[in-house]
Short mmCIF file of C-alpha atoms in Angstrom, two decimals:
data_model
loop_
_atom_site.label_atom_id
_atom_site.label_comp_id
_atom_site.label_asym_id
_atom_site.label_seq_id
_atom_site.Cartn_x
_atom_site.Cartn_y
_atom_site.Cartn_z
CA MET A 86 0.66 -65.11 22.66
CA MET A 87 0.73 -67.07 19.45
CA GLY A 88 -1.89 -64.99 17.57
CA VAL A 89 -0.41 -61.66 18.41
CA GLU A 90 2.72 -60.60 16.62
CA GLU A 91 4.56 -57.47 17.52
CA ARG A 92 5.30 -55.42 14.39
CA VAL A 93 8.91 -54.49 14.06
CA PRO A 94 9.46 -51.01 12.55
CA SER A 95 10.89 -51.36 9.09
CA HIS A 96 13.38 -49.17 7.31
CA SER A 97 10.62 -47.71 5.12
CA ASP A 98 8.70 -46.56 8.21
CA GLU A 99 11.77 -44.79 9.55
CA PHE A 100 12.26 -43.17 6.16
CA GLN A 101 8.66 -41.94 6.12
CA GLU A 102 8.99 -40.49 9.62
CA SER A 103 12.17 -38.66 8.65
CA GLU A 104 10.61 -37.50 5.41
CA HIS A 105 7.52 -36.03 7.09
CA PRO A 106 9.16 -32.77 8.25
CA LYS A 107 10.64 -32.31 4.77
CA LYS A 108 7.21 -32.70 3.17
CA LYS A 109 5.75 -30.27 5.66
CA MET A 110 8.43 -27.72 4.85
CA GLN A 111 7.93 -28.34 1.14
CA ARG A 112 4.19 -27.71 1.46
CA LEU A 113 4.92 -24.54 3.41
CA VAL A 114 7.17 -23.26 0.64
CA CYS A 115 4.86 -24.36 -2.17
CA ALA A 116 1.71 -22.87 -0.61
CA PRO A 117 2.45 -19.26 -1.67
CA VAL A 118 3.44 -20.45 -5.15
CA CYS A 119 0.20 -22.40 -5.52
CA TRP A 120 -1.73 -19.39 -4.22
CA PHE A 121 -0.18 -17.08 -6.81
CA LYS A 122 -0.80 -19.69 -9.50
CA MET A 123 -4.45 -19.97 -8.48
CA LEU A 124 -4.89 -16.19 -8.58
CA GLY A 125 -3.21 -16.02 -11.98
CA GLU A 126 -5.48 -18.71 -13.41
CA GLU A 127 -8.69 -17.28 -11.96
CA LEU A 128 -8.01 -13.56 -12.42
CA HIS A 129 -5.46 -13.55 -15.29
CA TRP A 130 -1.72 -13.11 -14.82
CA SER A 131 -1.72 -9.52 -16.11
CA PHE A 132 -4.04 -8.47 -13.27
CA VAL A 133 -1.83 -10.13 -10.64
CA PHE A 134 1.21 -8.53 -12.26
CA GLY A 135 -0.48 -5.12 -12.15
CA VAL A 136 -1.35 -5.43 -8.47
CA ILE A 137 2.20 -6.46 -7.58
CA ILE A 138 3.71 -3.60 -9.59
CA VAL A 139 1.35 -0.88 -8.34
CA TYR A 140 1.23 -1.96 -4.71
CA GLY A 141 4.62 -3.61 -4.38
CA MET A 142 6.90 -1.55 -6.63
CA SER A 143 5.15 1.81 -6.93
CA GLN A 144 3.59 2.24 -3.49
CA GLY A 145 5.71 -0.15 -1.42
CA LEU A 146 9.29 0.06 -2.72
CA GLY A 147 8.85 3.43 -4.42
CA GLY A 148 6.96 4.91 -1.49
CA ALA A 149 9.69 3.87 0.95
CA LEU A 150 12.49 5.32 -1.20
CA SER A 151 10.46 8.47 -1.83
CA ARG A 152 9.72 9.06 1.85
CA VAL A 153 13.31 8.85 3.04
CA GLY A 154 14.65 10.60 -0.06
CA THR A 155 12.15 13.46 0.23
CA ASP A 156 12.89 13.97 3.92
CA TYR A 157 16.60 14.38 3.20
CA TYR A 158 15.92 16.38 0.02
CA MET A 159 13.93 18.96 1.95
CA LYS A 160 16.40 19.09 4.81
CA ASP A 161 19.77 18.93 3.02
CA VAL A 162 19.09 20.18 -0.53
CA GLN A 163 16.26 22.68 -0.15
CA LYS A 164 17.24 23.45 3.49
CA VAL A 165 13.70 24.15 4.68
CA GLN A 166 12.51 24.20 8.28
CA PRO A 167 10.43 21.33 9.76
CA SER A 168 7.22 23.40 9.71
CA GLU A 169 7.76 24.19 6.01
CA ALA A 170 8.56 20.57 5.23
CA GLN A 171 5.33 19.50 6.93
CA LEU A 172 3.39 22.07 4.87
CA TYR A 173 4.99 20.89 1.63
CA SER A 174 4.21 17.30 2.57
CA GLY A 175 0.56 18.26 2.90
CA ILE A 176 0.63 19.90 -0.52
CA THR A 177 2.14 16.83 -2.20
CA SER A 178 -0.61 14.69 -0.65
CA ILE A 179 -3.38 16.69 -2.36
CA PRO A 180 -3.60 14.18 -5.27
CA TRP A 181 -4.51 11.53 -2.70
CA ILE A 182 -7.20 13.75 -1.19
CA VAL A 183 -8.93 14.11 -4.56
CA LYS A 184 -8.84 10.37 -5.32
CA PRO A 185 -12.62 10.30 -6.05
CA LEU A 186 -11.91 12.61 -8.98
CA TRP A 187 -9.49 10.12 -10.50
CA GLY A 188 -12.07 7.39 -9.92
CA LEU A 189 -14.72 9.38 -11.76
CA LEU A 190 -12.33 9.90 -14.66
CA THR A 191 -11.54 6.20 -15.01
CA ASP A 192 -15.25 5.34 -14.92
CA ALA A 193 -16.67 8.15 -17.06
CA VAL A 194 -13.94 8.89 -19.60
CA PRO A 195 -12.66 5.85 -21.50
CA ILE A 196 -9.75 6.50 -23.84
CA SER A 197 -9.56 4.61 -27.12
CA GLY A 198 -12.19 2.23 -25.80
CA TYR A 199 -10.28 1.34 -22.62
CA GLN A 200 -11.10 2.48 -19.09
CA ARG A 201 -7.99 1.31 -17.20
CA ARG A 202 -5.01 0.79 -19.49
CA PRO A 203 -4.61 4.43 -20.68
CA TYR A 204 -4.59 5.67 -17.09
CA PHE A 205 -1.80 3.28 -16.16
CA VAL A 206 0.16 4.54 -19.17
CA PHE A 207 -0.50 8.16 -18.22
CA ALA A 208 0.40 7.59 -14.56
CA GLY A 209 3.65 5.86 -15.46
CA SER A 210 4.64 8.54 -17.97
CA LEU A 211 3.85 11.33 -15.50
CA GLY A 212 5.94 9.68 -12.80
CA VAL A 213 8.94 9.17 -15.08
CA VAL A 214 8.92 12.80 -16.27
CA ALA A 215 8.44 14.22 -12.76
CA MET A 216 11.19 12.15 -11.17
CA LEU A 217 13.65 12.82 -13.98
CA PHE A 218 12.98 16.55 -13.72
CA VAL A 219 13.80 16.64 -10.00
CA SER A 220 16.78 14.32 -10.24
CA LEU A 221 18.53 16.16 -13.11
CA HIS A 222 18.26 19.73 -11.76
CA LYS A 223 20.57 20.51 -8.86
CA ASN A 224 19.60 24.07 -7.92
CA LEU A 225 15.87 23.65 -8.47
CA HIS A 226 13.57 26.31 -7.01
CA ILE A 227 11.40 25.03 -4.19
CA MET A 228 8.18 25.79 -6.09
CA LEU A 229 9.29 23.82 -9.14
CA ALA A 230 10.47 20.98 -6.92
CA LEU A 231 7.14 21.03 -5.10
CA LEU A 232 5.26 20.95 -8.41
CA SER A 233 7.30 17.98 -9.61
CA LEU A 234 6.86 16.07 -6.35
CA THR A 235 3.11 16.74 -6.45
CA ALA A 236 2.99 15.44 -10.03
CA ALA A 237 4.86 12.31 -8.93
CA SER A 238 2.41 11.87 -6.06
CA ALA A 239 -0.46 12.25 -8.55
CA SER A 240 1.03 9.52 -10.74
CA VAL A 241 1.07 7.09 -7.81
CA ALA A 242 -2.46 8.10 -6.75
CA ILE A 243 -3.86 7.65 -10.26
CA ALA A 244 -2.26 4.21 -10.55
CA ASP A 245 -3.63 3.33 -7.12
CA VAL A 246 -7.18 4.36 -8.01
CA THR A 247 -7.01 2.53 -11.32
CA VAL A 248 -5.80 -0.73 -9.83
CA ASP A 249 -8.39 -0.38 -7.06
CA ALA A 250 -11.05 -0.15 -9.77
CA CYS A 251 -9.66 -3.33 -11.31
CA VAL A 252 -9.75 -5.06 -7.92
CA ALA A 253 -13.34 -3.88 -7.36
CA GLN A 254 -14.44 -5.27 -10.71
CA LYS A 255 -12.72 -8.58 -10.06
CA SER A 256 -14.27 -8.69 -6.55
CA SER A 257 -17.76 -8.34 -8.00
CA ILE A 258 -17.07 -11.12 -10.52
CA HIS A 259 -15.20 -13.40 -8.07
CA PRO A 260 -16.58 -12.54 -4.59
CA SER A 261 -15.01 -15.66 -3.08
CA LEU A 262 -11.56 -14.31 -3.98
CA ALA A 263 -12.13 -10.77 -2.67
CA ALA A 264 -10.23 -11.41 0.56
CA ASP A 265 -7.39 -13.07 -1.36
CA MET A 266 -7.11 -10.01 -3.59
CA GLN A 267 -6.90 -7.75 -0.55
CA SER A 268 -4.22 -10.01 0.91
CA LEU A 269 -2.31 -9.81 -2.37
CA CYS A 270 -2.48 -6.00 -2.23
CA ALA A 271 -1.41 -5.86 1.41
CA LEU A 272 1.40 -8.41 1.04
CA SER A 273 2.77 -6.70 -2.05
CA SER A 274 2.77 -3.30 -0.36
CA SER A 275 4.31 -4.60 2.87
CA ILE A 276 7.08 -6.59 1.19
CA GLY A 277 7.87 -3.71 -1.13
CA ALA A 278 8.06 -1.27 1.77
CA LEU A 279 10.20 -3.70 3.77
CA VAL A 280 12.73 -3.94 0.94
CA GLY A 281 12.51 -0.23 0.19
CA PHE A 282 13.17 0.96 3.72
CA SER A 283 15.98 -1.58 4.07
CA VAL A 284 17.93 -0.02 1.20
CA SER A 285 16.60 3.56 1.31
CA GLY A 286 19.17 4.88 3.78
CA ILE A 287 22.00 3.17 1.93
CA PHE A 288 20.96 4.67 -1.41
CA VAL A 289 20.50 8.16 0.07
CA HIS A 290 23.97 7.90 1.58
CA LEU A 291 25.60 6.65 -1.64
CA ILE A 292 23.85 8.63 -4.40
CA GLY A 293 21.99 11.35 -2.51
CA PRO A 294 18.27 12.23 -2.50
CA GLN A 295 18.25 13.28 -6.15
CA GLY A 296 19.89 10.02 -7.16
CA VAL A 297 17.08 8.23 -5.34
CA TYR A 298 14.58 10.23 -7.38
CA GLY A 299 16.34 8.96 -10.49
CA LEU A 300 15.84 5.38 -9.28
CA LEU A 301 12.14 6.08 -8.78
CA THR A 302 11.71 6.28 -12.54
CA ILE A 303 11.94 2.47 -12.54
CA PRO A 304 8.66 1.86 -10.62
CA SER A 305 6.94 4.47 -12.79
CA GLY A 306 8.23 2.75 -15.91
CA LEU A 307 6.83 -0.55 -14.65
CA VAL A 308 3.43 1.10 -14.10
CA PHE A 309 3.61 2.18 -17.76
CA LEU A 310 4.31 -1.46 -18.64
CA VAL A 311 1.18 -2.52 -16.71
CA GLY A 312 -0.87 -0.27 -18.98
CA VAL A 313 0.62 -2.01 -22.00
CA LEU A 314 0.16 -5.60 -20.77
CA LEU A 315 -3.12 -5.46 -18.83
CA LYS A 316 -5.86 -7.58 -20.34
CA GLU A 317 -8.96 -5.42 -20.76
CA ARG A 318 -11.89 -5.76 -23.06
CA ARG A 319 -12.21 -2.86 -25.45
CA ALA A 320 -15.54 -1.09 -25.25
CA SER A 321 -17.61 0.04 -28.18
CA SER A 322 -17.17 3.45 -29.76
CA PHE A 323 -17.51 6.32 -27.32
CA ALA A 324 -18.72 9.83 -28.14
CA PHE A 325 -16.96 12.52 -26.15
CA GLU A 326 -20.22 14.44 -26.08
CA GLN A 327 -21.33 11.89 -23.49
CA ILE A 328 -18.65 12.91 -20.99
CA ASN A 329 -20.85 15.44 -19.21
CA GLU A 330 -23.70 12.97 -19.10
CA ASN A 331 -21.40 10.25 -17.76
CA PHE A 332 -20.04 12.53 -15.05
CA LEU A 333 -23.58 13.52 -14.08
CA ASN A 334 -24.75 9.91 -13.96
CA ALA A 335 -21.67 8.85 -11.99
CA GLY A 336 -22.22 11.68 -9.50
CA LYS A 337 -25.87 10.73 -9.06
CA SER A 338 -24.95 7.08 -8.60
CA MET A 339 -22.30 7.95 -6.03
CA TRP A 340 -24.69 10.18 -4.08
CA LYS A 341 -27.42 7.53 -4.18
CA THR A 342 -24.95 4.89 -3.05
CA LEU A 343 -23.68 7.00 -0.15
CA GLN A 344 -27.21 7.25 1.23
CA TYR A 345 -27.22 3.57 2.17
CA PRO A 346 -26.20 2.95 5.82
CA ASP A 347 -24.10 -0.04 4.76
CA VAL A 348 -22.07 2.37 2.61
CA TRP A 349 -21.76 5.69 4.44
CA ARG A 350 -20.99 4.06 7.78
CA PRO A 351 -17.84 2.23 6.54
CA CYS A 352 -16.84 5.39 4.66
CA LEU A 353 -17.21 7.52 7.79
CA TYR A 354 -15.39 4.90 9.84
CA MET A 355 -12.44 4.83 7.43
CA TYR A 356 -12.31 8.63 7.33
CA LEU A 357 -12.30 8.96 11.10
CA SER A 358 -9.78 6.12 11.51
CA PHE A 359 -7.21 7.20 8.93
CA SER A 360 -7.70 10.91 8.28
CA LEU A 361 -8.22 12.61 11.63
CA SER A 362 -4.78 11.89 13.04
CA LEU A 363 -2.05 14.33 14.01
CA ARG A 364 1.09 13.95 11.89
CA ILE A 365 4.41 15.32 13.08
CA ASP A 366 6.63 13.03 10.99
CA GLU A 367 8.82 15.82 9.61
CA GLY A 368 9.39 17.30 13.05
CA ILE A 369 10.41 13.92 14.44
CA PHE A 370 12.67 13.33 11.43
CA TYR A 371 14.54 16.61 11.97
CA TRP A 372 14.84 15.87 15.68
CA ILE A 373 16.33 12.37 15.29
CA THR A 374 18.72 13.39 12.49
CA ASP A 375 19.76 17.00 12.99
CA SER A 376 18.89 18.17 16.49
CA PRO A 377 21.68 18.32 19.11
CA ALA A 378 19.14 17.08 21.65
CA GLY A 379 18.25 14.08 19.49
CA PRO A 380 20.06 10.81 18.83
CA MET A 381 21.61 12.06 15.52
CA PHE A 382 20.91 8.88 13.59
CA SER A 383 22.64 8.18 10.28
CA LYS A 384 20.85 7.72 6.97
CA GLN A 385 21.20 3.96 7.13
CA THR A 386 19.77 3.86 10.65
CA ILE A 387 16.72 5.89 9.59
CA GLY A 388 15.89 3.29 6.95
CA TYR A 389 16.37 0.42 9.38
CA ILE A 390 14.06 2.07 11.93
CA MET A 391 11.29 2.29 9.35
CA VAL A 392 11.86 -1.37 8.49
CA ILE A 393 10.37 -2.20 11.91
CA GLY A 394 7.04 -0.73 10.89
CA SER A 395 7.11 -2.51 7.52
CA ALA A 396 7.81 -5.83 9.22
CA GLY A 397 4.82 -5.29 11.51
CA SER A 398 2.71 -4.40 8.50
CA LEU A 399 3.78 -7.59 6.73
CA LEU A 400 2.97 -9.65 9.82
CA GLY A 401 -0.50 -8.13 9.94
CA ALA A 402 -1.11 -8.97 6.28
CA ILE A 403 0.00 -12.59 6.84
CA LEU A 404 -2.23 -12.92 9.91
CA TYR A 405 -5.17 -11.64 7.92
CA GLN A 406 -4.57 -13.98 4.97
CA TYR A 407 -3.96 -17.20 6.89
CA GLY A 408 -6.10 -16.79 9.98
CA LEU A 409 -8.58 -13.92 9.94
CA LYS A 410 -9.92 -13.28 6.43
CA ASP A 411 -12.96 -15.54 6.96
CA TYR A 412 -14.06 -13.83 10.19
CA PRO A 413 -16.92 -11.28 10.17
CA PHE A 414 -15.90 -7.76 9.18
CA ARG A 415 -17.38 -6.03 12.21
CA ASN A 416 -15.67 -8.26 14.77
CA LEU A 417 -12.30 -7.89 13.05
CA LEU A 418 -12.63 -4.12 12.73
CA PHE A 419 -13.68 -3.79 16.35
CA TRP A 420 -10.84 -5.81 17.85
CA ALA A 421 -8.25 -4.42 15.44
CA GLN A 422 -9.29 -0.91 16.45
CA ILE A 423 -9.05 -1.83 20.14
CA LEU A 424 -5.55 -3.28 19.67
CA SER A 425 -4.49 -0.24 17.67
CA CYS A 426 -5.74 2.12 20.38
CA LEU A 427 -3.97 0.12 23.09
CA TRP A 428 -0.74 0.20 21.08
CA ASN A 429 -0.99 3.95 20.53
CA ALA A 430 -1.75 4.47 24.21
CA GLY A 431 1.30 2.42 25.14
CA PHE A 432 3.39 4.43 22.68
CA GLY A 433 2.11 7.65 24.25
CA SER A 434 3.12 6.37 27.66
CA GLY A 435 6.52 5.48 26.26
CA ALA A 436 6.91 8.99 24.87
CA ALA A 437 6.08 10.46 28.26
CA LEU A 438 8.59 8.10 29.87
CA GLU A 439 11.21 9.18 27.33
CA LEU A 440 10.72 12.81 28.30
CA LYS A 441 11.46 11.89 31.91
CA THR A 442 14.27 9.40 31.44
CA GLY A 443 15.93 10.74 28.29
CA ASP A 444 15.90 7.31 26.65
CA THR A 445 15.30 8.18 22.99
CA ARG A 446 15.31 4.57 21.81
CA LEU A 447 11.81 3.95 23.15
CA LEU A 448 10.31 6.92 21.34
CA VAL A 449 12.06 6.21 18.05
CA CYS A 450 11.15 2.51 18.06
CA GLY A 451 7.58 3.47 18.84
CA ASP A 452 7.57 5.77 15.84
CA GLY A 453 9.01 2.98 13.70
CA CYS A 454 6.27 0.57 14.83
CA LYS A 455 3.38 2.76 13.74
CA CYS A 456 2.41 0.06 11.21
CA PHE A 457 1.72 -2.42 14.02
CA PRO A 458 0.06 -5.66 12.83
CA ALA A 459 -3.28 -4.47 14.24
CA ASP A 460 -3.08 -1.37 12.07
CA ARG A 461 -2.40 -3.43 8.94
CA MET A 462 -5.26 -5.81 9.73
CA LEU A 463 -7.49 -2.80 10.39
CA GLN A 464 -6.57 -1.20 7.09
CA THR A 465 -6.82 -4.42 5.09
CA ASP A 466 -10.18 -5.43 6.51
CA ALA A 467 -11.67 -1.94 6.24
CA THR A 468 -10.50 -1.65 2.63
CA SER A 469 -11.89 -5.07 1.80
CA CYS A 470 -15.21 -4.09 3.37
CA TYR A 471 -15.23 -0.89 1.33
CA LYS A 472 -14.52 -2.63 -1.97
CA LEU A 473 -17.05 -5.37 -1.36
CA GLU A 474 -19.91 -3.10 -0.31
CA VAL A 475 -19.25 0.36 -1.71
CA VAL A 476 -17.55 0.08 -5.09
CA PRO A 477 -19.68 -2.68 -6.63
CA THR A 478 -22.81 -0.79 -5.55
CA TRP A 479 -21.49 2.36 -7.21
CA HIS A 480 -20.63 0.56 -10.43
#
């Protein structure tokens, strides 16, 4: 027909169609950068830097290197049995059990007018001294080594509690960014652990467990740097005679807060979910590395196996950030717990199958996948719930 003209595709249209996938990829790459920029502008860059250092370098990368290095240090250097190694592991975790004590200290005892910065400085200094002490003494007595490793664990726990307090304060000021802050913590920890486990076996093989301890002074030094750079308003003059009163008031506030059902129920849930679990990690480690009946994996292979769990943890953090952070807490916790139970049940069935068939790969991969995405989502969402409801109420 005369009035109807068929439009012929022009060269510019073809260029736009070909450019569309490039723009989509560009937006995909720029999205994390814009997200970090937004967090830096809203929360201050020093806070974002502190979260990345504490969760990514200290707990993620440092925790991965420390776990593999300590396993080989106990087995090859100290030459202890699996039952002893498990006992010593429990002792070094005591600083994490008494985390409320560190929290009370950061709240009730400011130093030089600051509540957070001095504790980062102290934690970093303690970690550097402890790691240097273990790394520079070859024939160190087990008790001295245990004391140093416990001090190093305390340095990480103190930094963790302090940065959690910073996150809690920021969550109360910017409640709309609370989920983003939890995603930042989870992503930093997962990426750090992924990198750490990838290189942990290689470093243990090249420089030995004590050399790895020497490398762990770097994350501790960065925690010290966080204490120097963190932006924190200095409080008015503080009389140390008020310490007892502050501790008493903080204890009363904590007890009063724990009486609310919206507080003690999430606390009990987190305790039952994360604390009451049987750990036989050291026994499994000895079996897969030193037992004639086991697969006799090399140091590099041990690190790569643990990478599987870190990758699952990272996937869970990404799923939470980009698809699940706006869903109700209770629904997420419920379904994440169900998925976690199903995964653990499947792993138990795999272990039973391994005992019958002798296929060790199934059992080892199951152990490496303990940080299944459901577990990371469960931990991230439960922690976010805790910091939104419990900590601001306490403060």
